[in-house]
XYZ file of C-alpha atoms in Angstrom:
240
model
C 30.967 -2.094 -35.376
C 27.513 -0.526 -35.565
C 25.494 0.214 -32.255
C 23.330 -2.144 -31.168
C 18.990 -2.254 -30.986
C 18.139 -0.382 -28.288
C 15.971 -2.699 -26.173
C 14.633 -0.857 -23.614
C 15.643 -0.857 -19.576
C 16.765 -4.227 -18.539
C 16.233 -5.326 -14.492
C 18.817 -3.885 -13.254
C 17.822 -0.282 -14.526
C 14.565 -1.017 -13.458
C 15.665 -2.476 -9.890
C 18.384 1.220 -9.939
C 14.974 3.179 -10.922
C 12.920 1.451 -7.858
C 15.034 1.933 -5.161
C 15.756 5.566 -7.127
C 12.654 7.022 -5.609
C 11.097 7.009 -1.632
C 8.398 4.639 -1.562
C 10.543 1.978 -3.863
C 13.172 2.226 -0.626
C 10.245 2.215 2.081
C 8.168 -0.878 0.555
C 11.218 -2.686 -0.299
C 12.508 -2.415 4.162
C 8.508 -3.347 4.458
C 9.151 -6.713 2.710
C 12.466 -7.172 4.541
C 10.761 -6.936 7.547
C 7.506 -8.505 7.663
C 9.797 -11.303 6.106
C 11.832 -11.137 9.213
C 8.894 -11.250 11.355
C 7.720 -14.402 9.654
C 10.918 -16.397 10.515
C 11.420 -15.062 13.912
C 7.713 -16.500 14.582
C 8.404 -19.758 12.564
C 11.557 -19.732 14.660
C 12.127 -21.930 18.701
C 12.519 -18.277 20.852
C 15.731 -20.100 22.553
C 17.251 -20.464 19.294
C 19.797 -16.949 18.003
C 18.241 -16.919 14.944
C 14.993 -15.978 16.195
C 16.379 -13.060 18.247
C 18.479 -12.495 15.105
C 15.563 -12.286 12.905
C 13.316 -9.981 15.903
C 15.853 -7.804 16.280
C 16.537 -7.177 12.145
C 12.417 -6.490 12.503
C 12.722 -4.038 15.146
C 15.743 -2.345 13.043
C 13.342 -1.936 10.548
C 10.583 -0.777 11.975
C 12.610 2.650 13.236
C 14.459 2.477 9.367
C 11.022 3.161 8.156
C 9.486 5.582 10.599
C 12.726 7.935 9.386
C 12.079 7.311 5.287
C 8.414 8.949 5.868
C 10.043 11.965 7.193
C 7.188 14.413 5.218
C 5.476 11.725 3.886
C 2.334 13.240 5.752
C 2.430 16.495 3.197
C 1.507 14.128 -0.076
C -1.368 13.152 1.858
C -2.715 16.530 2.050
C -1.583 17.850 -1.508
C -3.457 15.080 -2.728
C -6.713 16.149 -0.745
C -6.265 19.426 -1.259
C -6.356 18.627 -5.142
C -9.009 16.743 -4.801
C -11.698 17.038 -7.465
C -14.488 15.495 -5.710
C -17.778 16.164 -4.711
C -19.927 15.264 -2.036
C -20.173 11.643 -0.348
C -17.101 11.134 -2.356
C -14.647 14.084 -1.314
C -16.012 13.384 2.484
C -14.272 9.993 1.977
C -11.317 11.067 0.594
C -10.897 13.418 3.081
C -11.409 10.157 5.748
C -8.442 8.458 3.620
C -5.592 11.063 3.330
C -6.430 12.385 6.174
C -5.914 9.034 8.103
C -3.221 8.623 6.168
C -1.681 12.057 7.325
C -2.706 12.185 10.561
C -0.457 8.480 10.766
C 2.135 9.512 8.811
C 3.063 12.987 11.114
C 2.549 10.779 14.542
C 4.822 8.716 12.704
C 7.228 11.210 12.673
C 6.862 11.945 16.536
C 7.419 8.544 17.031
C 10.820 7.939 15.250
C 12.149 10.518 17.432
C 11.223 9.307 20.608
C 12.919 5.783 19.479
C 15.359 7.885 18.783
C 15.952 9.483 22.203
C 15.222 12.995 20.851
C 12.329 13.132 22.668
C 10.583 12.011 25.564
C 8.763 8.457 25.721
C 6.204 9.449 27.843
C 3.498 10.187 25.604
C 4.457 6.859 22.571
C 1.860 4.847 23.452
C -0.823 7.244 23.302
C 0.269 8.045 20.025
C 0.871 5.117 18.780
C -3.224 4.080 19.533
C -4.234 7.441 18.172
C -1.862 6.903 14.826
C -3.663 3.277 14.566
C -6.936 4.825 14.638
C -6.347 7.616 12.381
C -4.204 4.765 9.834
C -7.546 2.519 10.506
C -10.477 4.510 9.253
C -7.675 5.558 6.099
C -7.391 1.637 4.992
C -11.680 1.668 5.925
C -12.386 5.066 3.539
C -9.812 3.421 1.005
C -11.767 -0.108 0.517
C -14.847 1.797 0.064
C -13.472 4.147 -2.160
C -12.156 1.431 -4.257
C -15.010 -0.357 -4.890
C -16.918 2.536 -6.107
C -13.841 2.473 -8.546
C -14.501 -0.984 -8.886
C -17.943 -0.366 -9.969
C -16.740 1.990 -12.307
C -14.585 -0.446 -14.226
C -17.484 -2.766 -14.399
C -19.378 -0.534 -16.078
C -16.841 0.423 -18.515
C -15.948 -3.315 -19.040
C -19.314 -3.611 -19.901
C -19.319 -0.766 -22.845
C -16.236 -2.199 -24.307
C -17.961 -5.781 -24.330
C -20.432 -4.803 -26.107
C -18.966 -2.467 -28.513
C -16.452 -5.365 -29.540
C -18.996 -7.741 -29.950
C -21.404 -5.402 -32.008
C -18.178 -4.459 -34.148
C -18.003 -8.220 -34.936
C -21.031 -8.668 -35.336
C -21.812 -6.423 -37.657
C -18.513 -5.337 -40.011
C -16.508 -8.436 -39.181
C -13.680 -6.487 -37.882
C -11.851 -6.094 -34.233
C -11.581 -3.189 -32.687
C -7.872 -2.801 -31.715
C -8.609 0.411 -29.909
C -11.011 -1.524 -27.629
C -9.306 -4.677 -27.402
C -6.588 -2.305 -25.826
C -8.641 -0.080 -23.559
C -10.351 -3.301 -22.238
C -6.474 -4.960 -21.249
C -6.013 -1.854 -19.409
C -9.834 -1.476 -17.863
C -9.284 -5.400 -16.248
C -5.360 -4.514 -15.305
C -6.747 -1.544 -14.058
C -9.905 -3.618 -11.914
C -7.064 -6.613 -11.115
C -5.342 -4.165 -8.909
C -7.574 -2.312 -7.600
C -9.103 -5.494 -5.979
C -5.179 -6.156 -4.876
C -5.300 -2.720 -2.789
C -8.649 -3.547 -1.434
C -6.902 -7.220 -0.307
C -3.507 -5.077 1.030
C -5.824 -2.542 3.247
C -7.961 -5.473 4.753
C -4.479 -6.848 5.661
C -3.314 -3.354 6.820
C -6.195 -2.802 8.849
C -5.813 -6.138 10.683
C -2.393 -4.938 11.904
C -4.001 -1.143 12.930
C -6.529 -3.140 14.901
C -3.852 -5.260 16.630
C -2.671 -1.638 17.443
C -5.306 -0.774 18.433
C -6.559 -3.297 21.160
C -3.086 -3.812 22.342
C -2.372 -6.849 21.139
C -4.721 -8.127 23.809
C -6.306 -10.803 21.031
C -4.860 -14.156 21.102
C -6.017 -14.764 17.487
C -5.391 -10.840 15.696
C -1.739 -10.857 18.150
C -0.796 -14.120 16.822
C 3.164 -13.500 15.151
C 2.298 -15.488 12.072
C -1.239 -13.875 11.423
C 0.632 -10.612 11.474
C 3.487 -11.788 9.679
C 1.341 -12.644 6.723
C -0.648 -9.597 6.613
C 1.959 -7.450 6.344
C 3.821 -9.661 3.673
C 0.558 -9.393 1.530
C 0.706 -5.397 2.424
C 4.543 -5.480 0.865
C 3.991 -7.559 -1.280
C 0.659 -5.362 -3.389
C 2.748 -1.921 -2.504
C 5.790 -3.486 -3.896
C 4.127 -4.817 -6.940
C 1.977 -1.152 -7.695
C 5.015 0.652 -7.406
C 7.505 -1.481 -9.025
C 4.896 -1.037 -12.554
C 4.391 2.598 -12.411
């Protein structure tokens, strides 16, 4: 019997590959956490289901901190290998530095929640972590707008090239068409990343304010913001 044609990885193969990566596990847990938080938010507090969903939210939150062990080194490594200059370099330093500090502090908070360290400084560290995270998101949003501008210029040039080829030679430039699709996909992803950073910023601001703002601290708003962020990051890691 002849061997069947290799059709490439199927869904199961992709799921296995996705979950084999730390980012894949982390983003899957993020979806589970904020889904359970949303379900807890819309379930009456006197029902057992509310308690179960709230417990799952809390448990997964602690688990995610454990999976981030050493992750701050990725931000340091990305920053030290950056070839940016001037203002872009400073923005990248804030973006990578803010996220790196956030991940580093999260390790300490995890040890506190696990009982290995005293919880005396937990609230102060959580606020410092939220500030670092928030500044990182703002820098990321600015960097993404710069990237969107570059992609828009590149798309415009490709459209001119394609139009010129059609008018002068009556042919379709396949290479330019492929590049145009890539550029448009990159623009769509960049917009999604800005939405993700805005959603994460909402969560960070709520942490900074200690949940004192009635609007920002609304359970449904926080859950939806978390789910938006989780969906975008899951898609990004699924396709890379």
